[in-house]
Amino acid sequence: MHVKFVVAAEALFAGYALAVPTATQQTKRQTGVEEYIASESPIAYQGVLNNIGPDGSGAQGAAADFYTWTRDSGLVFKELGDAFIAGDAALEVHLQNYVTAQAELQKVSNPSGDLETGGLGEPKFHVDMTAFTEEWGRPQSDGPALRAIALITYANHLIGSGQTEQAQNIWPLVQNDIAYVTEWWNKTTFDLWEEVEGSSFFTAASQHRALIEANALAAALGQTCEGCEEQASQVLCFVQDFWTGSAVNSNINTQGNNRAGLDANSFVSIIHTFDPEAPCDDVTFQPCSARSLANHKAVVDSFREGYGVNQGIEQGVGVAVGRYIEDVYMGGNPWYLCTAAAAEILYDALFQWAKIGTLSITDVSLPFFTDIYESAAVGDYAADSEEYTAITAAVKEYADSFIGVLQKYTPKDGSLAEQFGRDDGTPKSAAHLTWSYASFLTMIARRGGIVPPTWGAATGNTLPDQCSGASGKGNYAGPATVSWPSA
Ligand code: NOJ
């Protein structure tokens, strides 16, 4: 049994030296984005696989001072689930091992508590699945929601392919994570960057999605999702509080922090709550919504001045994007995954406009559009109009220009670290970050029109008559060991 199945978030080779290209090498390699996509895609795919499971080359013999984060794992396995459903059959064994490992991990007592007292909100564990007991920003309440979303993706596939019994084995794990969400959604958490204590847009948006999907899964399995529907609309109500009128303020209810609020937290949220069947809905911050596009401009512009690598790049052309401009962690640099998310939002939006057949520009989104298409004006543009063709071409070009930034700062060997230097563009911080590779892959999939299954955003966007912060009492039970027919 593959119990030690984890996502190692950092490079696991002791003494691994990162190849850093010289400026000349980088310039020589600068070709079209298509070539970069072709060369980087297999590297990114292998980069993810190297860091997961007992067989991953990076995970083998991993020492106890390497870690697995519930968030990174949830996001990566959600993506692997989507890729599996889209046709990559070889990934199924990894999904099964992930489920098996999470059934054990949920039971590991840790400084956040045990299964029934908040332990699911523990952000990270040693890769040997023992608790990490040093001081850390805990709890991080996005983890259970993200794990539930990843588990549900695979469970839905099992139901769809007639393997409902296997899906039933996944339900107890989902039920625990959802019990945590219903109980903890209105309590203070650390944000996804593990720094600010308060309320995080990413956390709340992920929790809303998890509740909607868990409710539907319960119905399909003849199970009960205690309080999920009511809580989902309350969490969605709370999500609205992060909108300032012109952008997302990613961290609210904090005990004082020095940030203006513009943060790639919102980008990561928007790509992970993208629903290919939803309209351009502001309430769920769909990628093509006016809110999302206004926020896109505000966040991207916040990085134009401060980074040396962005100097001289005009408005309307993609730049390097970091977590938030006030960041100082490891030098406060741009991040590969944040720059990729800036592009991915736009590919998602292009998919939505094409599906809906109309592109609407409102007062709120107009400044986004005028940056990339000077004569943009408020209005609705049908897919067969000249304006639609021209505006969507400009959006595509803009999205591709963020890939151009990634291309410029990807070292010759194609490896993706966590960050790249704000002034010199060289890789920084954790090498071979699983999440960096995964973010490249989802960006490229969306660019190619490959989208994940719907999560129900089109109908799960109802706000309650009255907002309330009341939480539910979760129903936890230690999951049984999960094994698979073929294992
Ligand atoms: C730090 C990042 O801010 C956080 O989001 C991530 O989960 C961990 N590194 C692990 O990759």
Short mmCIF file of C-alpha atoms and ligand atoms in Angstrom, two decimals:
data_model
loop_
_atom_site.label_atom_id
_atom_site.label_comp_id
_atom_site.label_asym_id
_atom_site.label_seq_id
_atom_site.Cartn_x
_atom_site.Cartn_y
_atom_site.Cartn_z
CA MET A 1 0.00 0.00 0.00
CA HIS A 2 1.32 3.42 -0.96
CA VAL A 3 0.72 5.20 2.27
CA LYS A 4 3.57 7.62 1.87
CA PHE A 5 1.90 9.37 -1.00
CA VAL A 6 2.44 13.04 -0.86
CA VAL A 7 3.21 16.14 -2.79
CA ALA A 8 6.64 17.31 -1.88
CA ALA A 9 6.39 21.01 -2.41
CA GLU A 10 10.07 21.69 -2.68
CA ALA A 11 12.98 20.10 -4.48
CA LEU A 12 13.97 16.95 -2.76
CA PHE A 13 17.49 16.49 -4.02
CA ALA A 14 19.97 17.33 -1.32
CA GLY A 15 22.60 19.61 -2.77
CA TYR A 16 20.83 19.93 -6.12
CA ALA A 17 22.32 22.87 -7.94
CA LEU A 18 19.89 24.89 -9.96
CA ALA A 19 21.13 25.73 -13.43
CA VAL A 20 20.77 29.47 -13.84
CA PRO A 21 21.17 30.74 -17.37
CA THR A 22 23.15 33.83 -18.20
CA ALA A 23 21.35 36.77 -19.77
CA THR A 24 22.80 35.83 -23.16
CA GLN A 25 21.44 32.32 -22.97
CA GLN A 26 18.04 33.71 -22.13
CA THR A 27 18.06 36.15 -25.02
CA LYS A 28 19.15 33.52 -27.51
CA ARG A 29 16.36 31.23 -26.45
CA GLN A 30 13.66 33.85 -26.77
CA THR A 31 11.57 32.46 -29.59
CA GLY A 32 7.81 32.35 -30.07
CA VAL A 33 5.62 31.23 -27.18
CA GLU A 34 4.55 28.15 -29.17
CA GLU A 35 8.08 26.80 -29.10
CA TYR A 36 8.39 27.50 -25.41
CA ILE A 37 5.09 25.74 -24.74
CA ALA A 38 6.25 22.72 -26.75
CA SER A 39 9.55 22.43 -24.90
CA GLU A 40 8.29 23.32 -21.41
CA SER A 41 5.14 21.15 -21.33
CA PRO A 42 6.87 17.75 -20.98
CA ILE A 43 9.28 19.21 -18.44
CA ALA A 44 6.42 20.58 -16.34
CA TYR A 45 4.50 17.31 -16.58
CA GLN A 46 7.52 15.33 -15.44
CA GLY A 47 8.25 17.99 -12.85
CA VAL A 48 4.89 17.30 -11.19
CA LEU A 49 5.28 13.53 -11.34
CA ASN A 50 8.82 13.66 -9.92
CA ASN A 51 7.52 15.24 -6.75
CA ILE A 52 4.60 12.98 -5.97
CA GLY A 53 4.15 9.54 -4.58
CA PRO A 54 6.62 6.95 -3.43
CA ASP A 55 7.96 6.46 -6.95
CA GLY A 56 8.60 10.08 -7.85
CA SER A 57 12.33 10.58 -8.30
CA GLY A 58 12.22 13.68 -6.14
CA ALA A 59 10.21 12.00 -3.40
CA GLN A 60 12.29 8.85 -3.05
CA GLY A 61 14.02 8.65 0.27
CA ALA A 62 12.72 12.09 1.10
CA ALA A 63 14.00 13.10 4.48
CA ALA A 64 11.73 14.15 7.29
CA ASP A 65 12.60 17.80 6.78
CA PHE A 66 10.67 17.91 3.51
CA TYR A 67 7.01 18.65 3.67
CA THR A 68 3.64 18.13 2.09
CA TRP A 69 1.12 20.95 2.20
CA THR A 70 -2.58 20.09 2.15
CA ARG A 71 -3.22 23.10 -0.09
CA ASP A 72 -0.51 22.36 -2.67
CA SER A 73 -1.53 18.69 -2.73
CA GLY A 74 -5.21 19.50 -3.13
CA LEU A 75 -4.59 21.90 -5.99
CA VAL A 76 -2.17 19.56 -7.78
CA PHE A 77 -4.38 16.48 -7.43
CA LYS A 78 -7.41 18.42 -8.61
CA GLU A 79 -5.45 19.20 -11.72
CA LEU A 80 -4.28 15.61 -12.14
CA GLY A 81 -7.91 14.53 -11.76
CA ASP A 82 -8.95 16.91 -14.53
CA ALA A 83 -6.11 15.69 -16.74
CA PHE A 84 -7.09 12.08 -16.05
CA ILE A 85 -10.71 12.80 -16.98
CA ALA A 86 -9.49 14.60 -20.10
CA GLY A 87 -7.84 11.34 -21.20
CA ASP A 88 -4.51 10.77 -19.42
CA ALA A 89 -5.26 7.27 -18.10
CA ALA A 90 -1.81 6.81 -16.56
CA LEU A 91 -2.69 9.30 -13.84
CA GLU A 92 -5.40 7.18 -12.21
CA VAL A 93 -3.06 5.25 -9.95
CA HIS A 94 -1.76 8.54 -8.55
CA LEU A 95 -5.28 9.68 -7.76
CA GLN A 96 -6.01 6.41 -5.99
CA ASN A 97 -2.83 6.66 -3.95
CA TYR A 98 -3.70 10.23 -3.03
CA VAL A 99 -7.09 9.12 -1.68
CA THR A 100 -5.49 6.28 0.29
CA ALA A 101 -2.88 8.58 1.78
CA GLN A 102 -5.38 11.28 2.73
CA ALA A 103 -7.49 8.73 4.62
CA GLU A 104 -4.45 8.20 6.84
CA LEU A 105 -3.39 11.83 7.01
CA GLN A 106 -6.81 12.99 8.22
CA LYS A 107 -6.25 10.90 11.35
CA VAL A 108 -2.85 12.34 12.26
CA SER A 109 -3.10 14.50 15.39
CA ASN A 110 -1.13 17.69 15.03
CA PRO A 111 -0.73 21.11 16.66
CA SER A 112 -4.05 22.30 15.14
CA GLY A 113 -5.91 19.46 16.89
CA ASP A 114 -7.09 15.98 16.04
CA LEU A 115 -9.70 14.94 13.50
CA GLU A 116 -12.61 16.30 15.50
CA THR A 117 -11.03 19.37 17.03
CA GLY A 118 -9.60 21.28 14.07
CA GLY A 119 -6.67 19.08 13.02
CA LEU A 120 -7.83 19.11 9.40
CA GLY A 121 -6.82 22.78 9.24
CA GLU A 122 -3.15 21.91 9.79
CA PRO A 123 -1.26 23.31 6.79
CA LYS A 124 1.70 20.99 6.44
CA PHE A 125 3.13 17.61 7.43
CA HIS A 126 6.45 15.89 7.03
CA VAL A 127 6.47 13.80 3.87
CA ASP A 128 6.57 10.67 6.03
CA MET A 129 3.10 11.80 7.17
CA THR A 130 4.09 12.67 10.71
CA ALA A 131 2.95 15.93 12.24
CA PHE A 132 5.06 19.06 11.91
CA THR A 133 5.20 20.44 15.41
CA GLU A 134 7.15 23.68 15.15
CA GLU A 135 5.62 27.13 15.17
CA TRP A 136 3.75 27.97 11.96
CA GLY A 137 0.85 30.06 10.66
CA ARG A 138 -2.03 27.79 11.59
CA PRO A 139 -4.74 26.93 10.95
CA GLN A 140 -5.02 27.32 7.19
CA SER A 141 -8.65 26.58 6.49
CA ASP A 142 -8.39 26.38 2.71
CA GLY A 143 -6.75 22.93 2.92
CA PRO A 144 -9.82 20.81 3.74
CA ALA A 145 -11.89 22.59 1.07
CA LEU A 146 -9.23 22.05 -1.59
CA ARG A 147 -8.76 18.42 -0.65
CA ALA A 148 -12.53 17.89 -0.81
CA ILE A 149 -12.63 19.45 -4.28
CA ALA A 150 -9.83 17.15 -5.50
CA LEU A 151 -11.49 14.08 -3.99
CA ILE A 152 -14.89 14.98 -5.42
CA THR A 153 -13.46 15.33 -8.93
CA TYR A 154 -12.30 11.73 -8.83
CA ALA A 155 -15.46 10.51 -7.05
CA ASN A 156 -17.61 12.10 -9.76
CA HIS A 157 -15.60 10.31 -12.39
CA LEU A 158 -16.09 6.99 -10.59
CA ILE A 159 -19.85 7.50 -10.42
CA GLY A 160 -19.92 8.49 -14.08
CA SER A 161 -18.11 5.31 -15.05
CA GLY A 162 -20.29 2.96 -13.01
CA GLN A 163 -17.93 2.52 -10.06
CA THR A 164 -20.23 4.00 -7.44
CA GLU A 165 -19.02 1.62 -4.76
CA GLN A 166 -15.52 3.04 -5.03
CA ALA A 167 -16.93 6.54 -4.85
CA GLN A 168 -18.71 5.57 -1.62
CA ASN A 169 -15.27 4.86 -0.11
CA ILE A 170 -14.24 8.43 -0.83
CA TRP A 171 -17.34 9.97 0.76
CA PRO A 172 -16.20 9.65 4.42
CA LEU A 173 -13.10 11.68 3.63
CA VAL A 174 -15.13 14.36 1.89
CA GLN A 175 -17.58 14.39 4.77
CA ASN A 176 -14.78 15.12 7.25
CA ASP A 177 -13.37 17.96 5.19
CA ILE A 178 -16.83 19.42 4.66
CA ALA A 179 -17.63 19.10 8.36
CA TYR A 180 -14.52 21.19 8.95
CA VAL A 181 -15.64 23.78 6.39
CA THR A 182 -19.13 24.15 7.87
CA GLU A 183 -17.67 24.49 11.35
CA TRP A 184 -14.69 26.73 10.61
CA TRP A 185 -15.54 28.92 7.63
CA ASN A 186 -16.29 31.96 9.77
CA LYS A 187 -13.24 31.62 12.03
CA THR A 188 -9.92 33.30 11.58
CA THR A 189 -7.44 31.56 9.30
CA PHE A 190 -4.02 32.17 7.83
CA ASP A 191 -4.13 33.07 4.14
CA LEU A 192 -2.79 30.86 1.37
CA TRP A 193 0.59 32.57 1.59
CA GLU A 194 0.73 31.52 5.26
CA GLU A 195 1.34 35.01 6.57
CA VAL A 196 -1.77 36.99 7.38
CA GLU A 197 -4.30 35.98 9.99
CA GLY A 198 -7.82 37.08 9.20
CA SER A 199 -10.19 36.24 6.36
CA SER A 200 -8.83 35.28 2.94
CA PHE A 201 -10.69 35.59 -0.36
CA PHE A 202 -9.09 32.41 -1.68
CA THR A 203 -10.12 30.45 1.39
CA ALA A 204 -13.73 31.64 1.35
CA ALA A 205 -14.15 31.14 -2.41
CA SER A 206 -12.69 27.62 -2.19
CA GLN A 207 -14.98 26.79 0.75
CA HIS A 208 -18.03 27.94 -1.18
CA ARG A 209 -17.12 25.75 -4.13
CA ALA A 210 -16.41 22.74 -1.91
CA LEU A 211 -19.80 23.01 -0.20
CA ILE A 212 -21.67 23.21 -3.52
CA GLU A 213 -19.85 20.21 -4.94
CA ALA A 214 -20.07 18.13 -1.79
CA ASN A 215 -23.81 18.71 -1.67
CA ALA A 216 -24.19 17.39 -5.22
CA LEU A 217 -21.92 14.41 -4.52
CA ALA A 218 -23.92 13.50 -1.42
CA ALA A 219 -27.12 13.55 -3.47
CA ALA A 220 -25.56 11.32 -6.13
CA LEU A 221 -24.40 8.82 -3.49
CA GLY A 222 -27.57 8.86 -1.41
CA GLN A 223 -25.67 10.51 1.46
CA THR A 224 -26.49 13.59 3.48
CA CYS A 225 -24.37 16.69 3.36
CA GLU A 226 -25.31 18.23 6.69
CA GLY A 227 -26.10 21.94 6.31
CA CYS A 228 -24.15 22.23 3.05
CA GLU A 229 -26.71 24.12 1.03
CA GLU A 230 -27.44 26.79 3.65
CA GLN A 231 -23.81 27.18 4.55
CA ALA A 232 -22.81 27.49 0.89
CA SER A 233 -25.04 30.51 0.37
CA GLN A 234 -23.76 32.08 3.61
CA VAL A 235 -20.15 31.60 2.57
CA LEU A 236 -20.95 33.09 -0.83
CA CYS A 237 -22.48 36.05 0.93
CA PHE A 238 -19.24 36.47 2.83
CA VAL A 239 -17.23 36.23 -0.41
CA GLN A 240 -18.96 39.43 -1.55
CA ASP A 241 -17.34 41.35 1.31
CA PHE A 242 -13.96 41.13 -0.40
CA TRP A 243 -15.09 43.27 -3.35
CA THR A 244 -14.18 46.92 -2.89
CA GLY A 245 -16.12 48.25 -5.87
CA SER A 246 -13.06 48.27 -8.11
CA ALA A 247 -10.96 45.23 -7.10
CA VAL A 248 -10.69 42.32 -4.69
CA ASN A 249 -9.22 43.10 -1.28
CA SER A 250 -7.76 39.65 -0.68
CA ASN A 251 -7.32 39.82 3.10
CA ILE A 252 -9.95 41.35 5.36
CA ASN A 253 -10.65 41.22 9.10
CA THR A 254 -6.91 41.21 9.74
CA GLN A 255 -5.28 42.47 12.90
CA GLY A 256 -3.43 45.13 10.94
CA ASN A 257 -1.15 44.46 7.99
CA ASN A 258 0.70 46.80 5.71
CA ARG A 259 -0.86 45.68 2.46
CA ALA A 260 -3.12 47.55 0.09
CA GLY A 261 -5.06 44.34 -0.63
CA LEU A 262 -4.19 43.77 -4.29
CA ASP A 263 -2.91 40.22 -4.31
CA ALA A 264 -2.52 37.23 -6.62
CA ASN A 265 -4.60 35.44 -3.97
CA SER A 266 -7.51 36.66 -6.12
CA PHE A 267 -5.96 35.31 -9.35
CA VAL A 268 -5.44 31.87 -7.87
CA SER A 269 -9.03 31.94 -6.54
CA ILE A 270 -10.50 32.94 -9.87
CA ILE A 271 -8.77 30.21 -11.88
CA HIS A 272 -9.76 27.58 -9.34
CA THR A 273 -13.41 28.60 -9.24
CA PHE A 274 -13.67 28.94 -13.02
CA ASP A 275 -16.68 27.02 -14.25
CA PRO A 276 -16.85 26.45 -18.02
CA GLU A 277 -20.64 26.34 -17.89
CA ALA A 278 -21.16 29.51 -15.87
CA PRO A 279 -22.07 32.91 -17.29
CA CYS A 280 -19.81 35.93 -16.67
CA ASP A 281 -21.13 36.06 -13.15
CA ASP A 282 -19.83 38.70 -10.72
CA VAL A 283 -21.16 36.91 -7.64
CA THR A 284 -18.83 33.92 -8.15
CA PHE A 285 -16.11 36.08 -9.72
CA GLN A 286 -16.05 34.12 -12.96
CA PRO A 287 -12.97 34.89 -15.10
CA CYS A 288 -14.98 36.78 -17.75
CA SER A 289 -16.95 38.80 -15.18
CA ALA A 290 -16.48 42.57 -15.00
CA ARG A 291 -15.19 42.19 -11.44
CA SER A 292 -12.54 39.67 -12.44
CA LEU A 293 -11.26 41.79 -15.32
CA ALA A 294 -11.19 45.03 -13.32
CA ASN A 295 -9.30 43.16 -10.63
CA HIS A 296 -6.94 41.70 -13.23
CA LYS A 297 -5.90 45.18 -14.32
CA ALA A 298 -5.57 46.46 -10.77
CA VAL A 299 -3.42 43.54 -9.60
CA VAL A 300 -1.20 43.43 -12.70
CA ASP A 301 -0.68 47.20 -12.63
CA SER A 302 0.37 47.01 -8.98
CA PHE A 303 3.47 45.09 -10.14
CA ARG A 304 4.45 47.35 -13.06
CA GLU A 305 6.47 49.92 -11.12
CA GLY A 306 8.14 47.98 -8.32
CA TYR A 307 10.00 45.22 -10.16
CA GLY A 308 13.16 45.94 -12.16
CA VAL A 309 12.23 43.21 -14.68
CA ASN A 310 9.02 45.08 -15.51
CA GLN A 311 10.65 48.40 -16.30
CA GLY A 312 10.00 49.71 -19.79
CA ILE A 313 7.11 47.35 -20.49
CA GLU A 314 4.12 49.31 -21.73
CA GLN A 315 0.62 49.24 -20.37
CA GLY A 316 -1.35 46.48 -22.09
CA VAL A 317 1.64 44.11 -22.28
CA GLY A 318 2.10 41.32 -19.72
CA VAL A 319 4.56 41.71 -16.86
CA ALA A 320 6.01 39.55 -14.12
CA VAL A 321 3.47 39.05 -11.32
CA GLY A 322 4.22 38.25 -7.68
CA ARG A 323 2.05 37.50 -4.67
CA TYR A 324 1.56 41.15 -3.62
CA ILE A 325 3.81 44.12 -4.12
CA GLU A 326 4.61 44.59 -0.41
CA ASP A 327 5.99 41.01 -0.25
CA VAL A 328 9.46 40.57 1.27
CA TYR A 329 9.63 36.76 1.58
CA MET A 330 12.89 35.53 0.00
CA GLY A 331 13.34 39.00 -1.46
CA GLY A 332 9.73 39.59 -2.52
CA ASN A 333 10.04 38.51 -6.13
CA PRO A 334 7.68 37.63 -8.97
CA TRP A 335 6.34 34.06 -8.83
CA TYR A 336 5.99 31.70 -11.77
CA LEU A 337 2.58 30.49 -10.60
CA CYS A 338 1.20 34.01 -10.15
CA THR A 339 2.36 35.10 -13.61
CA ALA A 340 0.83 31.93 -15.09
CA ALA A 341 -2.45 32.64 -13.27
CA ALA A 342 -2.61 36.11 -14.87
CA ALA A 343 -2.57 34.43 -18.28
CA GLU A 344 -4.90 31.59 -17.29
CA ILE A 345 -7.70 33.92 -16.20
CA LEU A 346 -7.71 35.42 -19.69
CA TYR A 347 -7.79 32.03 -21.46
CA ASP A 348 -10.69 31.06 -19.19
CA ALA A 349 -12.50 34.28 -20.11
CA LEU A 350 -11.94 33.65 -23.82
CA PHE A 351 -13.47 30.19 -23.42
CA GLN A 352 -16.49 31.65 -21.64
CA TRP A 353 -17.12 34.40 -24.20
CA ALA A 354 -16.93 31.90 -27.04
CA LYS A 355 -19.34 29.56 -25.26
CA ILE A 356 -21.79 32.32 -24.36
CA GLY A 357 -21.49 33.92 -27.79
CA THR A 358 -21.21 37.48 -26.47
CA LEU A 359 -18.56 39.64 -24.88
CA SER A 360 -19.84 42.45 -22.67
CA ILE A 361 -17.89 45.50 -21.62
CA THR A 362 -19.25 47.44 -18.66
CA ASP A 363 -18.14 50.58 -16.83
CA VAL A 364 -16.37 48.33 -14.35
CA SER A 365 -14.37 46.35 -16.92
CA LEU A 366 -13.77 49.15 -19.45
CA PRO A 367 -10.31 50.18 -18.11
CA PHE A 368 -9.11 46.59 -18.54
CA PHE A 369 -10.19 46.61 -22.17
CA THR A 370 -8.91 50.08 -23.12
CA ASP A 371 -5.40 49.05 -22.08
CA ILE A 372 -5.32 46.37 -24.74
CA TYR A 373 -7.79 47.75 -27.29
CA GLU A 374 -7.79 51.51 -27.38
CA SER A 375 -11.22 52.07 -28.89
CA ALA A 376 -13.00 49.64 -26.55
CA ALA A 377 -16.40 50.95 -25.46
CA VAL A 378 -19.14 49.81 -23.13
CA GLY A 379 -21.49 47.43 -24.95
CA ASP A 380 -22.36 43.85 -25.85
CA TYR A 381 -20.47 42.33 -28.77
CA ALA A 382 -21.86 39.25 -30.50
CA ALA A 383 -19.42 36.53 -31.48
CA ASP A 384 -19.96 37.19 -35.17
CA SER A 385 -19.11 40.90 -34.94
CA GLU A 386 -15.87 42.49 -36.06
CA GLU A 387 -15.37 44.08 -32.64
CA TYR A 388 -15.67 40.69 -30.92
CA THR A 389 -12.99 39.24 -33.20
CA ALA A 390 -10.66 42.18 -32.64
CA ILE A 391 -11.16 42.41 -28.89
CA THR A 392 -10.75 38.69 -28.26
CA ALA A 393 -7.60 38.69 -30.43
CA ALA A 394 -6.22 41.48 -28.23
CA VAL A 395 -7.07 39.52 -25.07
CA LYS A 396 -5.33 36.43 -26.47
CA GLU A 397 -2.25 38.44 -27.37
CA TYR A 398 -2.22 39.97 -23.92
CA ALA A 399 -2.51 36.55 -22.28
CA ASP A 400 0.30 35.20 -24.46
CA SER A 401 2.51 38.09 -23.40
CA PHE A 402 2.45 36.74 -19.83
CA ILE A 403 3.69 33.43 -21.22
CA GLY A 404 6.42 35.46 -22.91
CA VAL A 405 7.47 36.67 -19.46
CA LEU A 406 7.60 33.10 -18.15
CA GLN A 407 9.59 32.08 -21.19
CA LYS A 408 12.13 34.82 -20.64
CA TYR A 409 12.71 33.81 -17.02
CA THR A 410 12.62 30.02 -17.34
CA PRO A 411 16.18 28.71 -17.14
CA LYS A 412 17.60 26.70 -19.98
CA ASP A 413 16.87 23.35 -18.35
CA GLY A 414 13.19 24.26 -18.09
CA SER A 415 13.06 23.92 -14.31
CA LEU A 416 10.55 26.07 -12.47
CA ALA A 417 11.40 27.29 -9.01
CA GLU A 418 9.04 29.25 -6.80
CA GLN A 419 10.17 32.77 -7.70
CA PHE A 420 12.40 34.66 -10.14
CA GLY A 421 14.45 37.70 -9.24
CA ARG A 422 12.63 41.03 -9.24
CA ASP A 423 15.63 42.71 -10.85
CA ASP A 424 17.69 39.97 -12.50
CA GLY A 425 15.01 37.38 -13.31
CA THR A 426 17.05 34.43 -12.02
CA PRO A 427 15.27 31.56 -10.24
CA LYS A 428 14.88 32.00 -6.49
CA SER A 429 13.59 30.16 -3.43
CA ALA A 430 12.28 26.56 -3.55
CA ALA A 431 13.52 24.75 -6.66
CA HIS A 432 11.25 22.44 -8.68
CA LEU A 433 8.10 23.68 -7.00
CA THR A 434 5.31 21.22 -7.80
CA TRP A 435 2.76 24.03 -7.82
CA SER A 436 4.82 26.06 -10.33
CA TYR A 437 4.85 23.14 -12.77
CA ALA A 438 1.16 22.46 -12.20
CA SER A 439 0.27 26.10 -12.83
CA PHE A 440 2.11 25.99 -16.15
CA LEU A 441 0.13 22.90 -17.17
CA THR A 442 -3.31 24.29 -16.34
CA MET A 443 -2.49 27.54 -18.11
CA ILE A 444 -1.52 25.66 -21.27
CA ALA A 445 -4.55 23.38 -21.07
CA ARG A 446 -6.90 26.39 -20.87
CA ARG A 447 -5.06 28.08 -23.71
CA GLY A 448 -5.81 24.98 -25.75
CA GLY A 449 -9.49 25.04 -24.80
CA ILE A 450 -9.22 22.06 -22.41
CA VAL A 451 -11.38 22.90 -19.41
CA PRO A 452 -12.33 21.10 -16.20
CA PRO A 453 -15.83 19.75 -15.51
CA THR A 454 -18.46 22.15 -14.19
CA TRP A 455 -18.71 22.50 -10.41
CA GLY A 456 -22.20 23.96 -10.41
CA ALA A 457 -21.41 27.68 -10.30
CA ALA A 458 -24.26 28.51 -12.65
CA THR A 459 -26.84 27.40 -10.10
CA GLY A 460 -24.73 27.65 -6.94
CA ASN A 461 -24.64 31.43 -7.02
CA THR A 462 -27.72 32.27 -4.98
CA LEU A 463 -27.24 34.70 -2.15
CA PRO A 464 -29.35 34.30 1.00
CA ASP A 465 -32.02 36.86 1.89
CA GLN A 466 -30.04 37.62 4.97
CA CYS A 467 -26.37 37.03 5.56
CA SER A 468 -25.36 35.30 8.75
CA GLY A 469 -22.05 34.15 10.15
CA ALA A 470 -23.50 31.13 11.90
CA SER A 471 -21.53 27.98 11.40
CA GLY A 472 -22.62 24.34 11.65
CA LYS A 473 -21.40 21.56 13.85
CA GLY A 474 -19.35 19.16 11.82
CA ASN A 475 -19.85 15.42 11.72
CA TYR A 476 -16.45 13.71 11.80
CA ALA A 477 -15.47 10.05 11.69
CA GLY A 478 -12.08 8.43 11.24
CA PRO A 479 -12.06 7.10 7.67
CA ALA A 480 -11.37 3.43 7.06
CA THR A 481 -8.31 2.49 5.07
CA VAL A 482 -9.08 2.90 1.39
CA SER A 483 -7.78 0.28 -1.00
CA TRP A 484 -8.35 -0.22 -4.73
CA PRO A 485 -9.24 -3.29 -6.75
CA SER A 486 -6.11 -3.16 -8.87
CA ALA A 487 -3.66 -2.18 -6.12
C1 NOJ B 1 4.78 29.13 0.49
C2 NOJ B 1 3.55 29.59 -0.21
O1 NOJ B 1 3.24 30.92 0.13
C3 NOJ B 1 2.39 28.69 0.11
O2 NOJ B 1 1.26 29.12 -0.60
C4 NOJ B 1 2.72 27.27 -0.26
O3 NOJ B 1 1.67 26.43 0.17
C5 NOJ B 1 4.02 26.83 0.38
N1 NOJ B 1 5.08 27.77 0.15
C6 NOJ B 1 4.46 25.48 -0.17
O4 NOJ B 1 4.62 25.52 -1.53
#
